[in-house]
Amino acid sequence: MTMQEIDCLGVYTSGGDAPGMNACLRAVVRTALANDLEVMGIRRGYEGMIEGDFVEMERRSVSNIVQSGGTILKSARSEAFRTEEGRQQAAAHLRENGIDALVAIGGDGTFRGASKLYDEHGFAVVGCPGTIDNDLYGTDQTIGYDTALNTAIDNIDRIRDTADAHNRLFLVEVMGRDAGFIALNCGIGGGAELILIPETITEMGMVKERILSLMTAQRRSTIVVVAEGDELGGAQGIERALRDDDAFSDIELRSAILGHTQRGGAPTASDRVLASRLGVGAVESLLDGHADVMVGLTNGELKLTPLRNVYGRRKSIDYDLLKLTQILS
Ligand code: ATP
C-alpha cells in the first residue's frame, strides 16, 4: 500500500443496475467533496468512459437521490472495454480529465474491468458491491439485494392470495442466473413449498413427486420458487415438463416471472444505509492509499478484499437455510 495524492476522483455505475446505487453515489460524491477532491461522474459505465462522457459532480448533483432506484449516471455493458484498445481509450479520457482515482459501483464483471484499469494503466480503483444477486465474495450483502428480495417477497404474498383462492400451483421465477440468494430467501420469507436454485442439482422427478404429494394428498395451493438459472430452465422449463405429464392434467398451473420488477423501486432502509456506508468507505480507503480492492460489510464491519479475490471466489449460499425449507414447507 502506497499513499497516493488524489486530486480528482471519477465514479461510475456499471453492469446490472441495483436499487441503492444512487445512495452509494451520493455518499461517494459528498465524501470526496468533504475531502476537497474534485469529482467527475462517468456516465453509462465503461461505455461512457471510452467515449469521454463525463460530468462534474457537485454537492447538489446528488441531492434528493438517496431514495431513488436506478442510477442517475446510467449503467451499461461494454464489449469494447473488454479489448485492450477500448481500455486504452478509456484511460486516455480519464487522464485528459485529470482523474487519478476511481470508485466503481457494480458487480463482478465491473470489478474485472476495474482491475485491468489498475494493472494496465495504474488507476487507483476501489469497488463498491452493487448487484441485486448478492453473489459477491467479500461482503455479507450487496447493494440492491435487500430491495430485490423484499420486492420478490411482496409479489409472492400477492400470488399466494390468488393461488389459495383456487388451490392452484404457481411457479414463481425470480432473478439469479448463477446464484440462488434471492430465491432461497424469498422462498423462505414467502412460505414457498419448494425452492429450486442453481447451486443444487434439481431433479424433475423429485419436483413432480413433491408437487403431487402437496396438491393431491393435502389439496392445497403450492408455490414453487425457482431461480432463473436453475438447470430445469426456470419456470417455463418446469411448466413445459408438467404440462407434458398426464399426472398433472387436473392441476391448475400458472407461471409468474417476476423479472425486472426486482431491479426497480425505492431502495429499502437497509440498502440505503449499506450503500451510504460503502460509499464513504470507498473514498476513505482510496485516501488511505488502498487500491484494487472492494469495500464490503462483513459482520457489521467494513472490510477490504482484493478485487481478484472478489471475482475469483464464489460466495456460498447458506445450506442450513435450504434444510430449513424442508422442515417448514
Ligand atoms: P451484474 O452482476 O449485476 O450483472 P456486473 O458488473 O457483473 O453486474 P457485467 O455485464 O458482467 O456486469 O460487467 C459489466 C462490464 O464490465 C462489462 O459490460 C464489460 O464492459 C466489463 N467487463 C466485464 N468483464 C470484463 C473483463 N474480463 N475484462 C474487461 N472488462 C470486463
mmCIF file of C-alpha atoms and ligand atoms in Angstrom:
data_model
loop_
_atom_site.group_PDB
_atom_site.id
_atom_site.type_symbol
_atom_site.label_atom_id
_atom_site.label_comp_id
_atom_site.label_asym_id
_atom_site.label_seq_id
_atom_site.Cartn_x
_atom_site.Cartn_y
_atom_site.Cartn_z
ATOM 1 C CA MET A 1 0.000 0.000 0.000
ATOM 2 C CA THR A 2 1.445 3.376 -1.005
ATOM 3 C CA MET A 3 -0.015 6.744 -0.086
ATOM 4 C CA GLN A 4 -1.172 8.466 -3.223
ATOM 5 C CA GLU A 5 -2.075 12.093 -3.814
ATOM 6 C CA ILE A 6 -5.572 12.260 -5.247
ATOM 7 C CA ASP A 7 -6.914 15.442 -6.809
ATOM 8 C CA CYS A 8 -9.791 14.259 -8.899
ATOM 9 C CA LEU A 9 -11.997 11.233 -8.321
ATOM 10 C CA GLY A 10 -14.061 9.527 -11.025
ATOM 11 C CA VAL A 11 -17.148 7.492 -10.113
ATOM 12 C CA TYR A 12 -19.293 5.214 -12.258
ATOM 13 C CA THR A 13 -22.087 2.642 -12.054
ATOM 14 C CA SER A 14 -21.766 -0.391 -14.306
ATOM 15 C CA GLY A 15 -23.360 -3.748 -15.177
ATOM 16 C CA GLY A 16 -26.868 -4.538 -13.971
ATOM 17 C CA ASP A 17 -28.428 -1.612 -12.116
ATOM 18 C CA ALA A 18 -29.405 -2.133 -8.488
ATOM 19 C CA PRO A 19 -31.564 -0.097 -6.073
ATOM 20 C CA GLY A 20 -29.233 1.811 -3.763
ATOM 21 C CA MET A 21 -26.643 2.661 -6.413
ATOM 22 C CA ASN A 22 -27.784 6.303 -6.153
ATOM 23 C CA ALA A 23 -27.392 6.311 -2.369
ATOM 24 C CA CYS A 24 -23.858 4.982 -2.842
ATOM 25 C CA LEU A 25 -23.087 7.577 -5.485
ATOM 26 C CA ARG A 26 -24.310 10.326 -3.178
ATOM 27 C CA ALA A 27 -22.068 9.075 -0.389
ATOM 28 C CA VAL A 28 -19.045 8.867 -2.711
ATOM 29 C CA VAL A 29 -19.560 12.377 -4.096
ATOM 30 C CA ARG A 30 -20.158 14.022 -0.734
ATOM 31 C CA THR A 31 -17.268 12.267 0.997
ATOM 32 C CA ALA A 32 -14.909 13.218 -1.823
ATOM 33 C CA LEU A 33 -16.050 16.863 -1.773
ATOM 34 C CA ALA A 34 -15.688 16.964 2.010
ATOM 35 C CA ASN A 35 -12.061 15.939 1.462
ATOM 36 C CA ASP A 36 -11.508 18.715 -1.117
ATOM 37 C CA LEU A 37 -11.377 16.389 -4.110
ATOM 38 C CA GLU A 38 -12.858 17.228 -7.462
ATOM 39 C CA VAL A 39 -15.413 14.659 -8.554
ATOM 40 C CA MET A 40 -16.317 13.575 -12.074
ATOM 41 C CA GLY A 41 -19.280 11.326 -12.780
ATOM 42 C CA ILE A 42 -18.721 8.912 -15.654
ATOM 43 C CA ARG A 43 -21.976 8.203 -17.488
ATOM 44 C CA ARG A 44 -23.001 4.726 -18.717
ATOM 45 C CA GLY A 45 -20.169 2.795 -17.072
ATOM 46 C CA TYR A 46 -17.305 1.705 -19.330
ATOM 47 C CA GLU A 47 -19.185 2.820 -22.457
ATOM 48 C CA GLY A 48 -19.116 6.410 -21.211
ATOM 49 C CA MET A 49 -15.508 6.053 -20.059
ATOM 50 C CA ILE A 50 -14.462 5.064 -23.583
ATOM 51 C CA GLU A 51 -16.445 7.934 -25.107
ATOM 52 C CA GLY A 52 -15.357 10.523 -22.519
ATOM 53 C CA ASP A 53 -18.930 11.096 -21.339
ATOM 54 C CA PHE A 54 -18.038 12.790 -18.042
ATOM 55 C CA VAL A 55 -19.908 15.267 -15.865
ATOM 56 C CA GLU A 56 -18.607 17.331 -12.979
ATOM 57 C CA MET A 57 -20.378 16.427 -9.740
ATOM 58 C CA GLU A 58 -21.217 18.955 -7.077
ATOM 59 C CA ARG A 59 -22.986 18.590 -3.748
ATOM 60 C CA ARG A 60 -26.286 19.372 -5.350
ATOM 61 C CA SER A 61 -25.775 16.926 -8.226
ATOM 62 C CA VAL A 62 -26.656 14.185 -5.753
ATOM 63 C CA SER A 63 -29.462 15.959 -3.867
ATOM 64 C CA ASN A 64 -32.715 14.078 -3.477
ATOM 65 C CA ILE A 65 -31.480 10.760 -4.895
ATOM 66 C CA VAL A 66 -30.899 8.682 -1.745
ATOM 67 C CA GLN A 67 -34.422 7.289 -2.088
ATOM 68 C CA SER A 68 -34.493 6.609 -5.826
ATOM 69 C CA GLY A 69 -33.938 3.334 -7.678
ATOM 70 C CA GLY A 70 -31.853 3.006 -10.855
ATOM 71 C CA THR A 71 -28.762 5.166 -11.262
ATOM 72 C CA ILE A 72 -28.618 8.836 -12.256
ATOM 73 C CA LEU A 73 -25.297 8.156 -14.027
ATOM 74 C CA LYS A 74 -26.965 5.328 -16.022
ATOM 75 C CA SER A 75 -25.367 1.955 -16.485
ATOM 76 C CA ALA A 76 -24.260 -0.080 -19.488
ATOM 77 C CA ARG A 77 -22.450 -3.184 -20.579
ATOM 78 C CA SER A 78 -19.494 -2.530 -22.879
ATOM 79 C CA GLU A 79 -17.951 -5.055 -25.255
ATOM 80 C CA ALA A 80 -15.314 -2.521 -26.329
ATOM 81 C CA PHE A 81 -13.940 -2.279 -22.788
ATOM 82 C CA ARG A 82 -13.078 -5.975 -22.887
ATOM 83 C CA THR A 83 -10.416 -5.112 -25.508
ATOM 84 C CA GLU A 84 -7.021 -3.531 -24.744
ATOM 85 C CA GLU A 85 -7.719 -0.835 -27.301
ATOM 86 C CA GLY A 86 -11.007 0.084 -25.607
ATOM 87 C CA ARG A 87 -9.326 0.314 -22.218
ATOM 88 C CA GLN A 88 -6.549 2.488 -23.690
ATOM 89 C CA GLN A 89 -9.152 4.896 -25.000
ATOM 90 C CA ALA A 90 -10.869 4.945 -21.614
ATOM 91 C CA ALA A 91 -7.563 5.576 -19.798
ATOM 92 C CA ALA A 92 -6.731 8.431 -22.175
ATOM 93 C CA HIS A 93 -10.076 10.124 -21.421
ATOM 94 C CA LEU A 94 -9.562 9.681 -17.681
ATOM 95 C CA ARG A 95 -6.120 11.308 -17.899
ATOM 96 C CA GLU A 96 -7.341 14.168 -20.105
ATOM 97 C CA ASN A 97 -9.902 14.952 -17.412
ATOM 98 C CA GLY A 98 -7.307 14.815 -14.640
ATOM 99 C CA ILE A 99 -8.932 11.809 -12.963
ATOM 100 C CA ASP A 100 -6.412 9.933 -10.845
ATOM 101 C CA ALA A 101 -8.601 7.582 -8.798
ATOM 102 C CA LEU A 102 -11.903 5.771 -9.315
ATOM 103 C CA VAL A 103 -14.830 4.298 -7.424
ATOM 104 C CA ALA A 104 -16.561 1.531 -9.390
ATOM 105 C CA ILE A 105 -20.097 0.598 -8.314
ATOM 106 C CA GLY A 106 -21.146 -2.718 -9.858
ATOM 107 C CA GLY A 107 -20.786 -6.476 -9.906
ATOM 108 C CA ASP A 108 -18.006 -8.945 -10.623
ATOM 109 C CA GLY A 109 -17.705 -8.056 -14.329
ATOM 110 C CA THR A 110 -17.318 -4.401 -13.378
ATOM 111 C CA PHE A 111 -14.527 -5.351 -10.960
ATOM 112 C CA ARG A 112 -12.708 -7.464 -13.565
ATOM 113 C CA GLY A 113 -12.648 -4.378 -15.768
ATOM 114 C CA ALA A 114 -11.582 -2.144 -12.852
ATOM 115 C CA SER A 115 -8.675 -4.440 -12.017
ATOM 116 C CA LYS A 116 -7.474 -4.154 -15.597
ATOM 117 C CA LEU A 117 -7.525 -0.354 -15.371
ATOM 118 C CA TYR A 118 -5.324 -0.664 -12.301
ATOM 119 C CA ASP A 119 -2.929 -3.276 -13.762
ATOM 120 C CA GLU A 120 -2.575 -1.808 -17.238
ATOM 121 C CA HIS A 121 -2.905 1.926 -16.579
ATOM 122 C CA GLY A 122 -2.181 2.425 -12.878
ATOM 123 C CA PHE A 123 -5.526 3.962 -11.847
ATOM 124 C CA ALA A 124 -6.277 3.506 -8.159
ATOM 125 C CA VAL A 125 -9.708 1.848 -8.101
ATOM 126 C CA VAL A 126 -11.913 0.849 -5.192
ATOM 127 C CA GLY A 127 -15.104 -1.132 -5.835
ATOM 128 C CA CYS A 128 -18.487 -0.928 -4.126
ATOM 129 C CA PRO A 129 -20.594 -4.106 -4.488
ATOM 130 C CA GLY A 130 -23.747 -3.097 -6.366
ATOM 131 C CA THR A 131 -25.788 -6.011 -7.682
ATOM 132 C CA ILE A 132 -29.159 -7.465 -6.716
ATOM 133 C CA ASP A 133 -27.788 -11.017 -6.916
ATOM 134 C CA ASN A 134 -25.756 -10.819 -3.665
ATOM 135 C CA ASP A 135 -23.226 -13.159 -5.280
ATOM 136 C CA LEU A 136 -20.062 -11.233 -4.425
ATOM 137 C CA TYR A 137 -17.402 -12.675 -2.166
ATOM 138 C CA GLY A 138 -16.139 -10.212 0.460
ATOM 139 C CA THR A 139 -19.409 -8.741 1.706
ATOM 140 C CA ASP A 140 -22.369 -10.191 3.583
ATOM 141 C CA GLN A 141 -24.760 -8.257 1.374
ATOM 142 C CA THR A 142 -24.530 -6.338 -1.856
ATOM 143 C CA ILE A 143 -26.268 -3.027 -2.540
ATOM 144 C CA GLY A 144 -29.704 -3.752 -4.040
ATOM 145 C CA TYR A 145 -30.125 -7.282 -2.768
ATOM 146 C CA ASP A 146 -32.355 -6.445 0.182
ATOM 147 C CA THR A 147 -34.671 -4.353 -2.003
ATOM 148 C CA ALA A 148 -34.908 -7.042 -4.694
ATOM 149 C CA LEU A 149 -35.586 -9.661 -2.042
ATOM 150 C CA ASN A 150 -38.392 -7.616 -0.483
ATOM 151 C CA THR A 151 -39.927 -6.908 -3.887
ATOM 152 C CA ALA A 152 -39.917 -10.627 -4.631
ATOM 153 C CA ILE A 153 -41.497 -11.470 -1.256
ATOM 154 C CA ASP A 154 -44.167 -8.825 -1.748
ATOM 155 C CA ASN A 155 -45.036 -10.409 -5.107
ATOM 156 C CA ILE A 156 -45.096 -13.906 -3.655
ATOM 157 C CA ASP A 157 -47.529 -12.735 -0.957
ATOM 158 C CA ARG A 158 -49.861 -11.451 -3.654
ATOM 159 C CA ILE A 159 -49.534 -14.636 -5.659
ATOM 160 C CA ARG A 160 -50.302 -16.671 -2.525
ATOM 161 C CA ASP A 161 -53.673 -14.956 -2.156
ATOM 162 C CA THR A 162 -54.802 -15.921 -5.632
ATOM 163 C CA ALA A 163 -53.163 -19.360 -5.516
ATOM 164 C CA ASP A 164 -55.034 -20.114 -2.286
ATOM 165 C CA ALA A 165 -58.371 -18.943 -3.636
ATOM 166 C CA HIS A 166 -58.193 -21.533 -6.437
ATOM 167 C CA ASN A 167 -55.906 -24.210 -4.990
ATOM 168 C CA ARG A 168 -53.512 -23.550 -7.802
ATOM 169 C CA LEU A 169 -49.906 -24.387 -8.380
ATOM 170 C CA PHE A 170 -47.737 -21.339 -9.070
ATOM 171 C CA LEU A 171 -44.218 -21.466 -10.427
ATOM 172 C CA VAL A 172 -42.598 -18.160 -9.492
ATOM 173 C CA GLU A 173 -39.332 -17.344 -11.218
ATOM 174 C CA VAL A 174 -37.020 -14.856 -9.528
ATOM 175 C CA MET A 175 -33.712 -13.371 -10.659
ATOM 176 C CA GLY A 176 -30.438 -15.241 -10.131
ATOM 177 C CA ARG A 177 -28.605 -16.590 -13.170
ATOM 178 C CA ASP A 178 -25.808 -18.177 -11.171
ATOM 179 C CA ALA A 179 -26.830 -17.624 -7.575
ATOM 180 C CA GLY A 180 -29.837 -18.633 -5.505
ATOM 181 C CA PHE A 181 -29.680 -15.989 -2.752
ATOM 182 C CA ILE A 182 -32.878 -14.224 -3.803
ATOM 183 C CA ALA A 183 -34.757 -17.486 -4.484
ATOM 184 C CA LEU A 184 -33.722 -19.113 -1.232
ATOM 185 C CA ASN A 185 -34.515 -16.170 0.998
ATOM 186 C CA CYS A 186 -37.722 -15.007 -0.670
ATOM 187 C CA GLY A 187 -38.846 -18.637 -0.771
ATOM 188 C CA ILE A 188 -38.416 -18.938 2.980
ATOM 189 C CA GLY A 189 -39.861 -15.489 3.681
ATOM 190 C CA GLY A 190 -42.808 -16.131 1.350
ATOM 191 C CA GLY A 191 -43.517 -19.611 2.701
ATOM 192 C CA ALA A 192 -42.822 -21.415 -0.608
ATOM 193 C CA GLU A 193 -43.349 -25.161 -0.609
ATOM 194 C CA LEU A 194 -40.347 -25.796 -2.832
ATOM 195 C CA ILE A 195 -37.260 -23.725 -3.701
ATOM 196 C CA LEU A 196 -35.052 -24.515 -6.685
ATOM 197 C CA ILE A 197 -31.644 -22.853 -7.011
ATOM 198 C CA PRO A 198 -28.625 -23.149 -9.320
ATOM 199 C CA GLU A 199 -26.303 -24.273 -6.505
ATOM 200 C CA THR A 200 -28.056 -27.617 -6.083
ATOM 201 C CA ILE A 201 -28.928 -30.386 -8.525
ATOM 202 C CA THR A 202 -32.640 -30.257 -9.251
ATOM 203 C CA GLU A 203 -34.244 -33.469 -10.483
ATOM 204 C CA MET A 204 -37.555 -33.208 -12.303
ATOM 205 C CA GLY A 205 -38.696 -36.490 -10.766
ATOM 206 C CA MET A 206 -38.297 -35.050 -7.265
ATOM 207 C CA VAL A 207 -40.076 -31.818 -8.244
ATOM 208 C CA LYS A 208 -43.045 -33.735 -9.654
ATOM 209 C CA GLU A 209 -43.285 -36.080 -6.698
ATOM 210 C CA ARG A 210 -43.221 -33.228 -4.187
ATOM 211 C CA ILE A 211 -45.837 -31.176 -6.025
ATOM 212 C CA LEU A 212 -48.146 -34.153 -6.458
ATOM 213 C CA SER A 213 -47.903 -35.057 -2.801
ATOM 214 C CA LEU A 214 -48.724 -31.499 -1.707
ATOM 215 C CA MET A 215 -51.503 -30.911 -4.181
ATOM 216 C CA THR A 216 -53.276 -34.227 -4.372
ATOM 217 C CA ALA A 217 -52.785 -35.613 -0.866
ATOM 218 C CA GLN A 218 -53.122 -32.319 1.006
ATOM 219 C CA ARG A 219 -55.203 -30.414 -1.573
ATOM 220 C CA ARG A 220 -53.631 -27.049 -1.000
ATOM 221 C CA SER A 221 -52.158 -24.250 -3.067
ATOM 222 C CA THR A 222 -48.490 -24.659 -3.781
ATOM 223 C CA ILE A 223 -45.810 -22.131 -4.624
ATOM 224 C CA VAL A 224 -42.545 -23.242 -6.177
ATOM 225 C CA VAL A 225 -39.876 -20.532 -6.234
ATOM 226 C CA VAL A 226 -37.302 -21.127 -8.930
ATOM 227 C CA ALA A 227 -34.195 -19.069 -9.679
ATOM 228 C CA GLU A 228 -33.903 -18.150 -13.360
ATOM 229 C CA GLY A 229 -30.567 -20.009 -13.591
ATOM 230 C CA ASP A 230 -31.831 -23.296 -12.197
ATOM 231 C CA GLU A 231 -30.904 -26.075 -14.610
ATOM 232 C CA LEU A 232 -34.505 -27.153 -15.303
ATOM 233 C CA GLY A 233 -34.972 -23.982 -17.377
ATOM 234 C CA GLY A 234 -36.701 -21.675 -14.917
ATOM 235 C CA ALA A 235 -40.480 -21.507 -14.528
ATOM 236 C CA GLN A 236 -41.147 -22.114 -18.215
ATOM 237 C CA GLY A 237 -38.941 -25.207 -18.366
ATOM 238 C CA ILE A 238 -40.768 -26.747 -15.422
ATOM 239 C CA GLU A 239 -44.182 -25.724 -16.724
ATOM 240 C CA ARG A 240 -43.489 -27.471 -20.057
ATOM 241 C CA ALA A 241 -42.439 -30.679 -18.313
ATOM 242 C CA LEU A 242 -45.520 -30.675 -16.054
ATOM 243 C CA ARG A 243 -47.949 -29.970 -18.899
ATOM 244 C CA ASP A 244 -46.479 -32.924 -20.811
ATOM 245 C CA ASP A 245 -47.225 -35.255 -17.894
ATOM 246 C CA ASP A 246 -50.754 -36.715 -17.565
ATOM 247 C CA ALA A 247 -50.394 -36.927 -13.791
ATOM 248 C CA PHE A 248 -50.685 -33.116 -13.738
ATOM 249 C CA SER A 249 -53.683 -32.779 -16.033
ATOM 250 C CA ASP A 250 -56.058 -31.990 -13.127
ATOM 251 C CA ILE A 251 -53.775 -29.460 -11.501
ATOM 252 C CA GLU A 252 -54.319 -25.788 -12.281
ATOM 253 C CA LEU A 253 -50.908 -24.444 -13.059
ATOM 254 C CA ARG A 254 -49.668 -20.878 -13.609
ATOM 255 C CA SER A 255 -46.206 -19.373 -14.036
ATOM 256 C CA ALA A 256 -45.140 -15.894 -12.954
ATOM 257 C CA ILE A 257 -41.781 -14.476 -13.963
ATOM 258 C CA LEU A 258 -41.009 -11.537 -11.706
ATOM 259 C CA GLY A 259 -38.163 -10.371 -13.950
ATOM 260 C CA HIS A 260 -37.104 -6.749 -13.923
ATOM 261 C CA THR A 261 -39.638 -5.649 -11.302
ATOM 262 C CA GLN A 262 -36.975 -6.872 -8.867
ATOM 263 C CA ARG A 263 -34.441 -4.332 -10.145
ATOM 264 C CA GLY A 264 -36.634 -1.273 -9.729
ATOM 265 C CA GLY A 265 -38.206 0.648 -6.894
ATOM 266 C CA ALA A 266 -37.041 2.698 -3.957
ATOM 267 C CA PRO A 267 -34.196 1.067 -2.017
ATOM 268 C CA THR A 268 -35.052 -0.337 1.414
ATOM 269 C CA ALA A 269 -33.680 1.331 4.544
ATOM 270 C CA SER A 270 -31.111 -1.450 4.835
ATOM 271 C CA ASP A 271 -29.853 -0.899 1.260
ATOM 272 C CA ARG A 272 -29.674 2.873 1.736
ATOM 273 C CA VAL A 273 -27.594 2.542 4.881
ATOM 274 C CA LEU A 274 -25.353 -0.146 3.383
ATOM 275 C CA ALA A 275 -24.829 1.912 0.212
ATOM 276 C CA SER A 276 -24.008 5.023 2.246
ATOM 277 C CA ARG A 277 -21.505 3.218 4.456
ATOM 278 C CA LEU A 278 -19.792 1.559 1.498
ATOM 279 C CA GLY A 279 -19.648 4.801 -0.484
ATOM 280 C CA VAL A 280 -17.964 6.629 2.384
ATOM 281 C CA GLY A 281 -15.699 3.619 2.984
ATOM 282 C CA ALA A 282 -14.604 3.507 -0.656
ATOM 283 C CA VAL A 283 -13.424 7.132 -0.721
ATOM 284 C CA GLU A 284 -11.742 6.893 2.673
ATOM 285 C CA SER A 285 -9.947 3.712 1.542
ATOM 286 C CA LEU A 286 -8.622 5.489 -1.539
ATOM 287 C CA LEU A 287 -7.435 8.405 0.596
ATOM 288 C CA ASP A 288 -5.679 5.912 2.875
ATOM 289 C CA GLY A 289 -3.771 4.622 -0.164
ATOM 290 C CA HIS A 290 -5.704 1.424 -0.923
ATOM 291 C CA ALA A 291 -6.388 0.362 -4.490
ATOM 292 C CA ASP A 292 -7.564 -2.658 -6.483
ATOM 293 C CA VAL A 293 -9.863 -3.664 -3.609
ATOM 294 C CA MET A 294 -13.581 -3.841 -2.894
ATOM 295 C CA VAL A 295 -15.073 -2.428 0.257
ATOM 296 C CA GLY A 296 -17.655 -4.746 1.797
ATOM 297 C CA LEU A 297 -19.506 -5.141 5.067
ATOM 298 C CA THR A 298 -18.866 -8.351 6.996
ATOM 299 C CA ASN A 299 -20.309 -8.966 10.451
ATOM 300 C CA GLY A 300 -21.098 -5.267 10.712
ATOM 301 C CA GLU A 301 -17.542 -4.119 9.937
ATOM 302 C CA LEU A 302 -16.175 -2.508 6.787
ATOM 303 C CA LYS A 303 -13.663 -4.849 5.186
ATOM 304 C CA LEU A 304 -11.399 -4.577 2.127
ATOM 305 C CA THR A 305 -10.957 -7.553 -0.198
ATOM 306 C CA PRO A 306 -8.612 -7.594 -3.212
ATOM 307 C CA LEU A 307 -10.711 -7.367 -6.386
ATOM 308 C CA ARG A 308 -9.127 -10.547 -7.780
ATOM 309 C CA ASN A 309 -10.484 -12.443 -4.764
ATOM 310 C CA VAL A 310 -13.939 -10.945 -5.209
ATOM 311 C CA TYR A 311 -14.305 -12.204 -8.768
ATOM 312 C CA GLY A 312 -12.091 -15.248 -8.286
ATOM 313 C CA ARG A 313 -14.025 -16.825 -5.434
ATOM 314 C CA ARG A 314 -17.572 -17.982 -5.108
ATOM 315 C CA LYS A 315 -19.763 -16.849 -2.256
ATOM 316 C CA SER A 316 -21.617 -19.810 -0.864
ATOM 317 C CA ILE A 317 -25.308 -19.853 -0.002
ATOM 318 C CA ASP A 318 -26.256 -20.934 3.494
ATOM 319 C CA TYR A 319 -27.088 -24.628 3.138
ATOM 320 C CA ASP A 320 -28.729 -24.638 6.573
ATOM 321 C CA LEU A 321 -31.364 -22.315 5.137
ATOM 322 C CA LEU A 322 -32.074 -24.823 2.408
ATOM 323 C CA LYS A 323 -32.650 -27.547 5.014
ATOM 324 C CA LEU A 324 -34.999 -25.177 6.805
ATOM 325 C CA THR A 325 -37.397 -25.129 3.850
ATOM 326 C CA GLN A 326 -37.746 -28.899 4.016
ATOM 327 C CA ILE A 327 -38.858 -28.618 7.626
ATOM 328 C CA LEU A 328 -41.103 -25.604 7.156
ATOM 329 C CA SER A 329 -42.985 -26.435 3.979
HETATM 330 P P1 ATP B 1 -24.229 -7.794 -12.583
HETATM 331 O O1 ATP B 1 -23.656 -8.804 -11.621
HETATM 332 O O2 ATP B 1 -25.341 -7.030 -11.967
HETATM 333 O O3 ATP B 1 -24.540 -8.352 -13.934
HETATM 334 P P2 ATP B 1 -21.625 -6.936 -13.494
HETATM 335 O O4 ATP B 1 -20.750 -5.824 -13.108
HETATM 336 O O5 ATP B 1 -21.127 -8.330 -13.207
HETATM 337 O O6 ATP B 1 -23.056 -6.683 -12.836
HETATM 338 P P3 ATP B 1 -21.163 -7.382 -16.311
HETATM 339 O O7 ATP B 1 -22.015 -7.111 -17.501
HETATM 340 O O8 ATP B 1 -20.665 -8.769 -16.104
HETATM 341 O O9 ATP B 1 -21.968 -6.835 -15.049
HETATM 342 O O10 ATP B 1 -19.866 -6.426 -16.397
HETATM 343 C C1 ATP B 1 -20.008 -5.043 -16.627
HETATM 344 C C2 ATP B 1 -18.994 -4.590 -17.653
HETATM 345 O O11 ATP B 1 -17.672 -4.809 -17.134
HETATM 346 C C3 ATP B 1 -18.996 -5.361 -18.967
HETATM 347 O O12 ATP B 1 -20.001 -4.907 -19.852
HETATM 348 C C4 ATP B 1 -17.602 -5.084 -19.505
HETATM 349 O O13 ATP B 1 -17.527 -3.828 -20.113
HETATM 350 C C5 ATP B 1 -16.758 -5.039 -18.211
HETATM 351 N N1 ATP B 1 -16.083 -6.337 -18.035
HETATM 352 C C6 ATP B 1 -16.610 -7.498 -17.606
HETATM 353 N N2 ATP B 1 -15.682 -8.486 -17.604
HETATM 354 C C7 ATP B 1 -14.541 -7.933 -18.065
HETATM 355 C C8 ATP B 1 -13.212 -8.415 -18.306
HETATM 356 N N3 ATP B 1 -12.895 -9.692 -18.094
HETATM 357 N N4 ATP B 1 -12.293 -7.539 -18.784
HETATM 358 C C9 ATP B 1 -12.618 -6.244 -19.016
HETATM 359 N N5 ATP B 1 -13.841 -5.742 -18.804
HETATM 360 C C10 ATP B 1 -14.791 -6.546 -18.333
#
